[in-house]
CSV table of C-alpha atoms and ligand atoms in Angstrom, one decimal:
chain,number,residue,atom,x,y,z
N,1,MET,CA,-54.7,87.6,-38.0
N,2,HIS,CA,-54.0,84.8,-40.0
N,3,LEU,CA,-55.1,81.6,-39.0
N,4,PRO,CA,-53.0,78.5,-39.3
N,5,SER,CA,-54.7,75.5,-41.0
N,6,SER,CA,-53.9,73.0,-38.5
N,7,ALA,CA,-56.7,72.6,-35.7
N,8,LEU,CA,-53.9,71.8,-33.2
N,9,PHE,CA,-52.3,74.9,-33.3
N,10,PRO,CA,-51.8,77.2,-31.4
N,11,GLN,CA,-52.9,75.2,-28.6
N,12,ASN,CA,-49.7,72.8,-29.1
N,13,ARG,CA,-46.8,75.0,-29.0
N,14,PRO,CA,-43.8,72.8,-27.7
N,15,ARG,CA,-41.7,75.4,-27.8
N,16,ARG,CA,-43.2,76.8,-24.6
N,17,LEU,CA,-41.1,74.2,-22.8
N,18,ARG,CA,-37.8,75.3,-24.4
N,19,ARG,CA,-38.4,79.1,-23.8
N,20,ASP,CA,-36.0,79.6,-21.0
N,21,ALA,CA,-33.3,77.6,-18.9
N,22,PHE,CA,-35.4,76.9,-16.1
N,23,THR,CA,-38.2,75.3,-18.1
N,24,ARG,CA,-35.6,73.2,-19.9
N,25,ASN,CA,-34.0,72.0,-16.7
N,26,LEU,CA,-37.3,71.4,-15.3
N,27,VAL,CA,-38.8,69.0,-18.2
N,28,ARG,CA,-35.3,67.1,-19.0
N,29,GLU,CA,-35.6,63.6,-19.1
N,30,HIS,CA,-32.1,62.3,-18.9
N,31,ARG,CA,-29.1,63.7,-17.0
N,32,VAL,CA,-25.3,62.8,-16.6
N,33,THR,CA,-23.8,63.0,-13.4
N,34,PRO,CA,-20.4,62.2,-12.1
N,35,HIS,CA,-21.6,59.0,-10.9
N,36,ASP,CA,-22.6,57.6,-14.0
N,37,LEU,CA,-18.8,57.8,-15.2
N,38,ILE,CA,-16.1,54.8,-14.9
N,39,TYR,CA,-12.8,56.2,-15.8
N,40,PRO,CA,-10.2,53.8,-17.8
N,41,VAL,CA,-6.7,54.1,-17.0
N,42,PHE,CA,-3.5,52.7,-18.5
N,43,VAL,CA,-0.7,51.7,-16.1
N,44,HIS,CA,2.7,50.5,-16.8
N,45,GLU,CA,5.9,49.4,-14.4
N,46,GLY,CA,8.3,51.9,-12.7
N,47,GLU,CA,8.3,55.1,-10.9
N,48,ASN,CA,7.6,58.7,-11.8
N,49,ARG,CA,6.8,57.3,-15.6
N,50,ARG,CA,4.5,59.2,-17.8
N,51,GLU,CA,4.1,58.4,-21.5
N,52,ALA,CA,1.6,60.2,-23.5
N,53,VAL,CA,-0.6,58.0,-26.0
N,54,ALA,CA,-0.2,60.0,-29.2
N,55,SER,CA,-3.6,58.7,-30.7
N,56,MET,CA,-5.4,59.8,-27.4
N,57,PRO,CA,-4.6,63.3,-26.5
N,58,GLY,CA,-5.1,63.8,-22.7
N,59,VAL,CA,-4.5,60.1,-22.0
N,60,ASP,CA,-1.0,58.9,-20.2
N,61,ARG,CA,0.1,55.8,-19.3
N,62,LEU,CA,1.3,55.9,-15.7
N,63,SER,CA,3.3,54.2,-13.3
N,64,LEU,CA,1.5,53.5,-9.9
N,65,ASP,CA,2.9,56.4,-7.8
N,66,LEU,CA,1.6,58.7,-10.6
N,67,LEU,CA,-1.8,56.8,-10.8
N,68,LEU,CA,-2.5,57.5,-7.0
N,69,PRO,CA,-3.3,61.2,-7.6
N,70,VAL,CA,-5.6,60.4,-10.2
N,71,ALA,CA,-7.4,57.9,-8.0
N,72,GLU,CA,-7.7,60.9,-5.6
N,73,ASP,CA,-9.0,63.1,-8.0
N,74,CYS,CA,-11.7,60.4,-9.1
N,75,VAL,CA,-12.6,60.4,-5.4
N,76,GLN,CA,-13.0,64.1,-5.1
N,77,LEU,CA,-15.2,64.3,-8.3
N,78,GLY,CA,-17.4,61.5,-7.5
N,79,ILE,CA,-16.4,59.1,-10.1
N,80,PRO,CA,-17.4,55.8,-8.7
N,81,VAL,CA,-14.8,53.2,-10.5
N,82,LEU,CA,-11.4,53.2,-12.0
N,83,ALA,CA,-11.0,50.6,-14.8
N,84,LEU,CA,-7.2,49.4,-15.2
N,85,PHE,CA,-5.6,48.5,-18.3
N,86,PRO,CA,-1.8,47.3,-18.1
N,87,ALA,CA,0.7,48.2,-20.9
N,88,ILE,CA,3.0,45.0,-20.0
N,89,ASP,CA,6.8,44.8,-20.8
N,90,PRO,CA,7.2,43.1,-24.0
N,91,SER,CA,9.8,40.6,-22.3
N,92,LEU,CA,7.0,39.5,-20.2
N,93,LYS,CA,4.8,38.5,-23.2
N,94,THR,CA,4.4,34.6,-24.2
N,95,PRO,CA,2.0,32.8,-26.7
N,96,ASP,CA,0.0,31.8,-23.5
N,97,GLY,CA,0.0,35.1,-21.9
N,98,LYS,CA,0.6,33.4,-18.5
N,99,GLU,CA,2.1,36.6,-17.0
N,100,ALA,CA,-1.7,37.4,-16.6
N,101,LEU,CA,-1.8,34.6,-13.6
N,102,ASN,CA,1.0,36.2,-11.8
N,103,PRO,CA,-0.2,37.4,-8.3
N,104,ASP,CA,2.6,39.9,-8.0
N,105,GLY,CA,2.0,41.0,-11.6
N,106,LEU,CA,1.4,44.6,-12.4
N,107,ILE,CA,-2.1,44.6,-12.1
N,108,PRO,CA,-2.6,42.8,-8.8
N,109,ARG,CA,0.0,45.1,-7.4
N,110,VAL,CA,-2.0,48.3,-8.6
N,111,VAL,CA,-5.2,46.8,-7.2
N,112,ARG,CA,-3.8,46.2,-3.8
N,113,ALA,CA,-2.3,49.6,-3.6
N,114,LEU,CA,-5.5,51.2,-4.8
N,115,LYS,CA,-7.8,49.3,-2.4
N,116,LYS,CA,-5.2,50.2,0.3
N,117,GLU,CA,-5.2,54.1,-0.4
N,118,PHE,CA,-8.9,54.3,-1.4
N,119,PRO,CA,-10.8,51.8,-0.1
N,120,ALA,CA,-14.2,53.5,-1.1
N,121,LEU,CA,-13.0,54.1,-4.8
N,122,GLY,CA,-14.4,50.9,-6.9
N,123,VAL,CA,-11.6,49.1,-8.9
N,124,MET,CA,-12.4,47.2,-12.0
N,125,THR,CA,-9.9,45.2,-14.1
N,126,ASP,CA,-10.1,43.8,-17.4
N,127,VAL,CA,-10.0,39.9,-17.8
N,128,ALA,CA,-8.5,39.3,-21.2
N,129,LEU,CA,-5.2,38.3,-22.3
N,130,ASP,CA,-4.2,40.5,-25.4
N,131,PRO,CA,-1.6,42.7,-23.0
N,132,TYR,CA,0.0,39.7,-22.1
N,133,THR,CA,0.4,37.5,-25.4
N,134,SER,CA,3.1,38.0,-27.7
N,135,HIS,CA,0.6,37.8,-30.5
N,136,GLY,CA,-1.7,40.5,-29.2
N,137,GLN,CA,-4.8,38.0,-29.2
N,138,ASP,CA,-7.1,37.7,-26.3
N,139,GLY,CA,-6.5,34.2,-26.2
N,140,VAL,CA,-4.3,31.3,-27.0
N,141,LEU,CA,-3.9,29.9,-30.5
N,142,ASP,CA,-3.8,26.3,-31.8
N,143,ASP,CA,-1.3,25.4,-34.9
N,144,THR,CA,-3.6,27.0,-37.4
N,145,GLY,CA,-3.6,30.2,-35.8
N,146,TYR,CA,-7.4,30.0,-34.4
N,147,ILE,CA,-8.1,31.2,-30.9
N,148,VAL,CA,-9.2,28.3,-29.0
N,149,ASN,CA,-12.3,28.8,-26.7
N,150,ASP,CA,-11.8,26.4,-23.7
N,151,ASP,CA,-8.2,26.5,-23.2
N,152,THR,CA,-8.4,30.2,-23.1
N,153,VAL,CA,-11.4,30.2,-20.7
N,154,GLU,CA,-9.4,28.1,-18.3
N,155,ILE,CA,-6.7,30.8,-18.3
N,156,LEU,CA,-9.0,33.7,-17.8
N,157,THR,CA,-10.7,32.2,-14.8
N,158,GLY,CA,-7.3,32.0,-13.4
N,159,GLN,CA,-6.7,35.7,-14.1
N,160,ALA,CA,-10.1,36.7,-12.6
N,161,LEU,CA,-9.2,34.6,-9.5
N,162,THR,CA,-5.7,36.5,-9.4
N,163,HIS,CA,-7.6,39.9,-9.6
N,164,ALA,CA,-10.3,38.8,-6.9
N,165,GLU,CA,-7.4,37.9,-4.4
N,166,ALA,CA,-5.9,41.0,-4.9
N,167,GLY,CA,-9.0,42.7,-3.7
N,168,VAL,CA,-10.7,44.0,-6.9
N,169,ASP,CA,-14.3,45.1,-6.7
N,170,ILE,CA,-15.4,44.2,-10.2
N,171,VAL,CA,-14.1,41.9,-13.0
N,172,ALA,CA,-14.7,42.7,-16.7
N,173,PRO,CA,-14.1,40.0,-19.0
N,174,SER,CA,-13.4,41.7,-22.6
N,175,ASP,CA,-12.3,38.6,-24.3
N,176,MET,CA,-15.4,37.5,-25.8
N,177,MET,CA,-14.7,33.6,-25.4
N,178,ASP,CA,-17.9,31.6,-24.7
N,179,GLY,CA,-19.0,30.2,-21.4
N,180,ARG,CA,-16.2,32.7,-19.4
N,181,ILE,CA,-18.7,34.2,-17.4
N,182,GLY,CA,-20.0,31.1,-15.8
N,183,ALA,CA,-16.7,29.6,-15.6
N,184,ILE,CA,-15.3,32.8,-13.7
N,185,ARG,CA,-18.6,33.0,-11.4
N,186,GLU,CA,-18.3,29.4,-10.5
N,187,ALA,CA,-14.7,29.8,-9.7
N,188,LEU,CA,-15.2,33.1,-7.5
N,189,GLU,CA,-17.9,31.1,-5.8
N,190,VAL,CA,-15.8,28.0,-4.9
N,191,GLN,CA,-12.9,30.1,-3.8
N,192,GLY,CA,-15.2,32.4,-1.5
N,193,HIS,CA,-15.2,35.8,-3.4
N,194,ILE,CA,-18.8,35.8,-3.3
N,195,HIS,CA,-18.9,39.6,-3.4
N,196,THR,CA,-16.7,40.1,-6.5
N,197,ARG,CA,-19.0,41.6,-9.4
N,198,ILE,CA,-18.9,40.9,-12.8
N,199,MET,CA,-19.4,43.3,-15.4
N,200,ALA,CA,-19.3,41.3,-18.8
N,201,TYR,CA,-18.4,42.6,-22.0
N,202,SER,CA,-21.2,40.8,-23.5
N,203,ALA,CA,-22.0,42.6,-26.7
N,204,LYS,CA,-18.6,43.6,-27.9
N,205,TYR,CA,-18.1,44.2,-31.3
N,206,ALA,CA,-15.2,43.4,-33.9
N,207,SER,CA,-14.5,47.4,-34.2
N,208,ALA,CA,-11.8,49.5,-36.0
N,209,PHE,CA,-12.7,52.1,-32.9
N,210,TYR,CA,-10.1,50.1,-30.9
N,211,GLY,CA,-7.2,51.4,-32.5
N,212,PRO,CA,-6.0,53.9,-30.1
N,213,PHE,CA,-6.5,51.4,-27.2
N,214,ARG,CA,-4.0,49.2,-28.8
N,215,ASP,CA,-1.6,51.8,-29.1
N,216,ALA,CA,-2.1,52.6,-25.5
N,217,VAL,CA,-1.7,48.8,-24.2
N,218,GLY,CA,1.0,48.2,-26.8
N,219,THR,CA,-0.6,45.5,-28.9
N,220,ARG,CA,-1.1,47.1,-32.0
N,221,GLY,CA,2.3,46.2,-33.2
N,222,ALA,CA,2.0,42.2,-32.4
N,223,LEU,CA,-1.5,42.0,-33.8
N,224,GLY,CA,-0.2,43.6,-37.1
N,225,LYS,CA,-2.9,43.0,-39.7
N,226,ALA,CA,-4.6,40.3,-37.9
N,227,ASP,CA,-8.3,40.9,-36.8
N,228,LYS,CA,-10.3,39.7,-33.9
N,229,ASN,CA,-13.2,38.5,-36.1
N,230,VAL,CA,-13.5,35.0,-35.0
N,231,TYR,CA,-14.6,35.9,-31.3
N,232,GLN,CA,-15.7,39.5,-31.3
N,233,MET,CA,-19.1,40.2,-32.6
N,234,ASP,CA,-19.9,41.0,-36.5
N,235,PRO,CA,-21.1,44.9,-36.6
N,236,GLY,CA,-24.1,43.7,-38.8
N,237,ASN,CA,-25.8,41.9,-36.0
N,238,THR,CA,-28.1,43.1,-33.0
N,239,ASP,CA,-30.2,39.9,-32.4
N,240,GLU,CA,-27.1,38.3,-31.7
N,241,ALA,CA,-26.3,40.6,-29.0
N,242,LEU,CA,-29.7,39.8,-27.0
N,243,ARG,CA,-28.6,36.2,-27.1
N,244,GLU,CA,-25.1,37.1,-25.9
N,245,VAL,CA,-26.6,39.2,-23.1
N,246,ALA,CA,-29.0,36.3,-22.3
N,247,LEU,CA,-26.2,33.9,-22.0
N,248,ASP,CA,-23.9,36.2,-19.7
N,249,ILE,CA,-26.8,37.0,-17.3
N,250,ALA,CA,-27.9,33.3,-17.1
N,251,GLU,CA,-24.0,32.5,-16.1
N,252,GLY,CA,-23.7,35.1,-13.5
N,253,ALA,CA,-23.1,38.5,-14.7
N,254,ASP,CA,-24.2,41.3,-12.6
N,255,MET,CA,-23.8,44.0,-15.1
N,256,VAL,CA,-23.6,43.7,-19.1
N,257,MET,CA,-22.0,46.1,-21.3
N,258,VAL,CA,-22.1,47.2,-25.1
N,259,LYS,CA,-18.9,48.2,-26.9
N,260,PRO,CA,-18.2,50.4,-28.8
N,261,GLY,CA,-20.7,53.0,-27.7
N,262,MET,CA,-21.7,55.9,-29.9
N,263,PRO,CA,-22.2,53.8,-33.0
N,264,TYR,CA,-24.1,50.9,-31.3
N,265,LEU,CA,-26.5,53.0,-29.4
N,266,ASP,CA,-29.5,51.0,-30.9
N,267,VAL,CA,-27.7,48.0,-29.2
N,268,VAL,CA,-27.8,49.5,-25.8
N,269,ARG,CA,-31.4,50.6,-26.3
N,270,ARG,CA,-32.4,47.0,-27.1
N,271,VAL,CA,-30.4,45.5,-24.4
N,272,LYS,CA,-31.8,47.7,-21.7
N,273,ASP,CA,-35.4,47.2,-23.0
N,274,GLU,CA,-35.1,43.3,-23.0
N,275,PHE,CA,-33.2,42.7,-20.0
N,276,ARG,CA,-33.6,45.6,-17.4
N,277,VAL,CA,-30.4,44.7,-15.9
N,278,PRO,CA,-27.3,47.3,-15.3
N,279,THR,CA,-26.3,48.1,-18.7
N,280,PHE,CA,-23.1,49.8,-19.5
N,281,ALA,CA,-21.6,51.2,-22.7
N,282,TYR,CA,-18.1,51.9,-23.3
N,283,GLN,CA,-17.3,55.3,-25.3
N,284,VAL,CA,-14.0,53.7,-26.6
N,285,SER,CA,-10.6,55.0,-27.8
N,286,GLY,CA,-11.4,55.6,-31.6
N,287,GLU,CA,-14.6,57.7,-30.5
N,288,TYR,CA,-12.5,59.6,-28.1
N,289,ALA,CA,-9.9,60.2,-30.6
N,290,MET,CA,-12.4,61.6,-33.1
N,291,LEU,CA,-14.1,64.1,-31.0
N,292,LYS,CA,-10.5,65.2,-29.6
N,293,ALA,CA,-9.1,65.5,-33.2
N,294,ALA,CA,-12.2,67.4,-34.3
N,295,ALA,CA,-11.9,69.8,-31.2
N,296,ALA,CA,-8.4,70.3,-31.4
N,297,ASN,CA,-9.1,71.4,-35.2
N,298,GLY,CA,-11.6,74.1,-34.2
N,299,TRP,CA,-14.3,71.9,-36.0
N,300,LEU,CA,-16.4,70.8,-32.8
N,301,ASP,CA,-16.6,72.6,-29.3
N,302,HIS,CA,-14.8,70.0,-26.9
N,303,ASP,CA,-16.9,70.3,-23.9
N,304,ALA,CA,-20.2,70.6,-25.9
N,305,VAL,CA,-19.8,67.4,-27.9
N,306,MET,CA,-18.2,65.5,-24.8
N,307,MET,CA,-21.2,66.4,-22.9
N,308,GLU,CA,-23.8,65.7,-25.5
N,309,SER,CA,-22.2,62.4,-26.3
N,310,LEU,CA,-22.2,61.4,-22.9
N,311,LEU,CA,-26.0,62.1,-22.4
N,312,ALA,CA,-26.7,60.2,-25.8
N,313,PHE,CA,-25.8,57.0,-23.8
N,314,LYS,CA,-28.1,57.8,-21.0
N,315,ARG,CA,-30.8,58.6,-23.2
N,316,ALA,CA,-30.4,55.3,-24.9
N,317,GLY,CA,-30.6,53.6,-21.8
N,318,ALA,CA,-27.2,52.9,-20.3
N,319,ASP,CA,-26.9,53.0,-16.7
N,320,GLY,CA,-23.2,54.5,-16.9
N,321,VAL,CA,-20.5,54.8,-19.3
N,322,LEU,CA,-16.8,54.1,-19.4
N,323,THR,CA,-15.0,57.0,-20.9
N,324,TYR,CA,-11.5,58.5,-21.2
N,325,PHE,CA,-13.7,61.8,-20.8
N,326,ALA,CA,-14.7,61.0,-17.0
N,327,ARG,CA,-12.5,63.4,-15.3
N,328,ASP,CA,-13.0,66.3,-17.7
N,329,ALA,CA,-16.9,65.8,-17.7
N,330,ALA,CA,-17.1,65.3,-13.8
N,331,ARG,CA,-15.2,68.5,-13.4
N,332,LEU,CA,-17.5,70.6,-15.8
N,333,LEU,CA,-20.5,69.2,-14.3
N,334,LEU,CA,-19.4,70.1,-10.6
N,335,ALA,CA,-18.8,73.4,-12.0
N,336,ARG,CA,-22.3,74.0,-13.3
P,401,LIG,N1,-9.3,42.9,-24.6
P,401,LIG,C1,-9.0,43.9,-25.2
P,401,LIG,C2,-9.6,45.2,-24.8
P,401,LIG,N2,-10.1,45.7,-23.8
P,401,LIG,C3,-10.8,46.7,-24.2
P,401,LIG,C4,-10.6,47.5,-25.4
P,401,LIG,C5,-10.9,48.6,-25.9
P,401,LIG,C6,-10.9,50.0,-25.4
P,401,LIG,C7,-11.0,51.1,-26.2
P,401,LIG,O1,-10.8,51.0,-27.5
P,401,LIG,O2,-11.0,52.2,-25.6
P,401,LIG,C8,-9.8,46.3,-26.0
P,401,LIG,C9,-9.4,46.3,-27.5
P,401,LIG,C10,-9.7,45.1,-28.2
P,401,LIG,O3,-10.4,44.2,-28.1
P,401,LIG,O4,-8.8,45.1,-29.0
P,402,LIG,MG1,-20.4,35.6,-24.9
């Protein structure tokens, strides 16, 4: 028999551990479970209103009555948290986005209904002004069109309190203003909302992958050619992500997030290694749209790439993933 030249061969045969399914199952280092998944949903006013989001196949804007069965499905599937995003009636949008502070607005009403019907299901809300502003930016503008920080933080703090008063479990500021986590945490404490958790969008990049989301919440038109580069992070930076996360933890965040997801797995890994806090990644609308489009063309296997993409987040160090695939993935996992 011909002998191989390497002294390590044939003692070292890594393929032994790949030979059959039971061995692969036995030695697998990372897994996805339904409990890892947060399901983002889009809500709008009305009754029995369902509107498909063209750039996000399988995702609809729903009125509250149609959202309730979706919430029930999440409970059945073991998905721990729903993340709410509003598509606000254009007649309610203003330059300062003050509808975000309305205690009887869409989001507070949806939160109250969900917590009443499904008390064990976690509910998370987005803290940011873009669905409420007439210009589609996440904050208020000065005369030059610059998004001003501190005035915006004041409004965001009011928005977070409004959600907390409605009974939300987790507020998730996605605006990228400086100092908002500290301001929100202090206000929550002062008002006695000591259990409200904060998941900070700490390292949120100015990304082109958010396009379909802006269709879903109806901000693409208002935003026009404008970008969010003066507050969201530059895609070229990773040290800066660590500084942002450090600030948010110091200011009182319970959990942090990196966003987008798949193109930023290096950032997820660095954040997890550095801070060892609950770390989440957002597989954003554009990532979802890419995989859906390729699958619809028959270029990729839908279920296989869905599960592989989610597993990649876990392997990179994420404790959980916000994903529009949450229900599909959970269903598949439970069927196995
Ligand atoms: N505060 C806005 C917000 N909250 C979540 C997303 C993106 C989510 C997605 O693309 O799936 C965005 C878009 C943006 O910053 O323009
Ligand atoms: Mg910050």
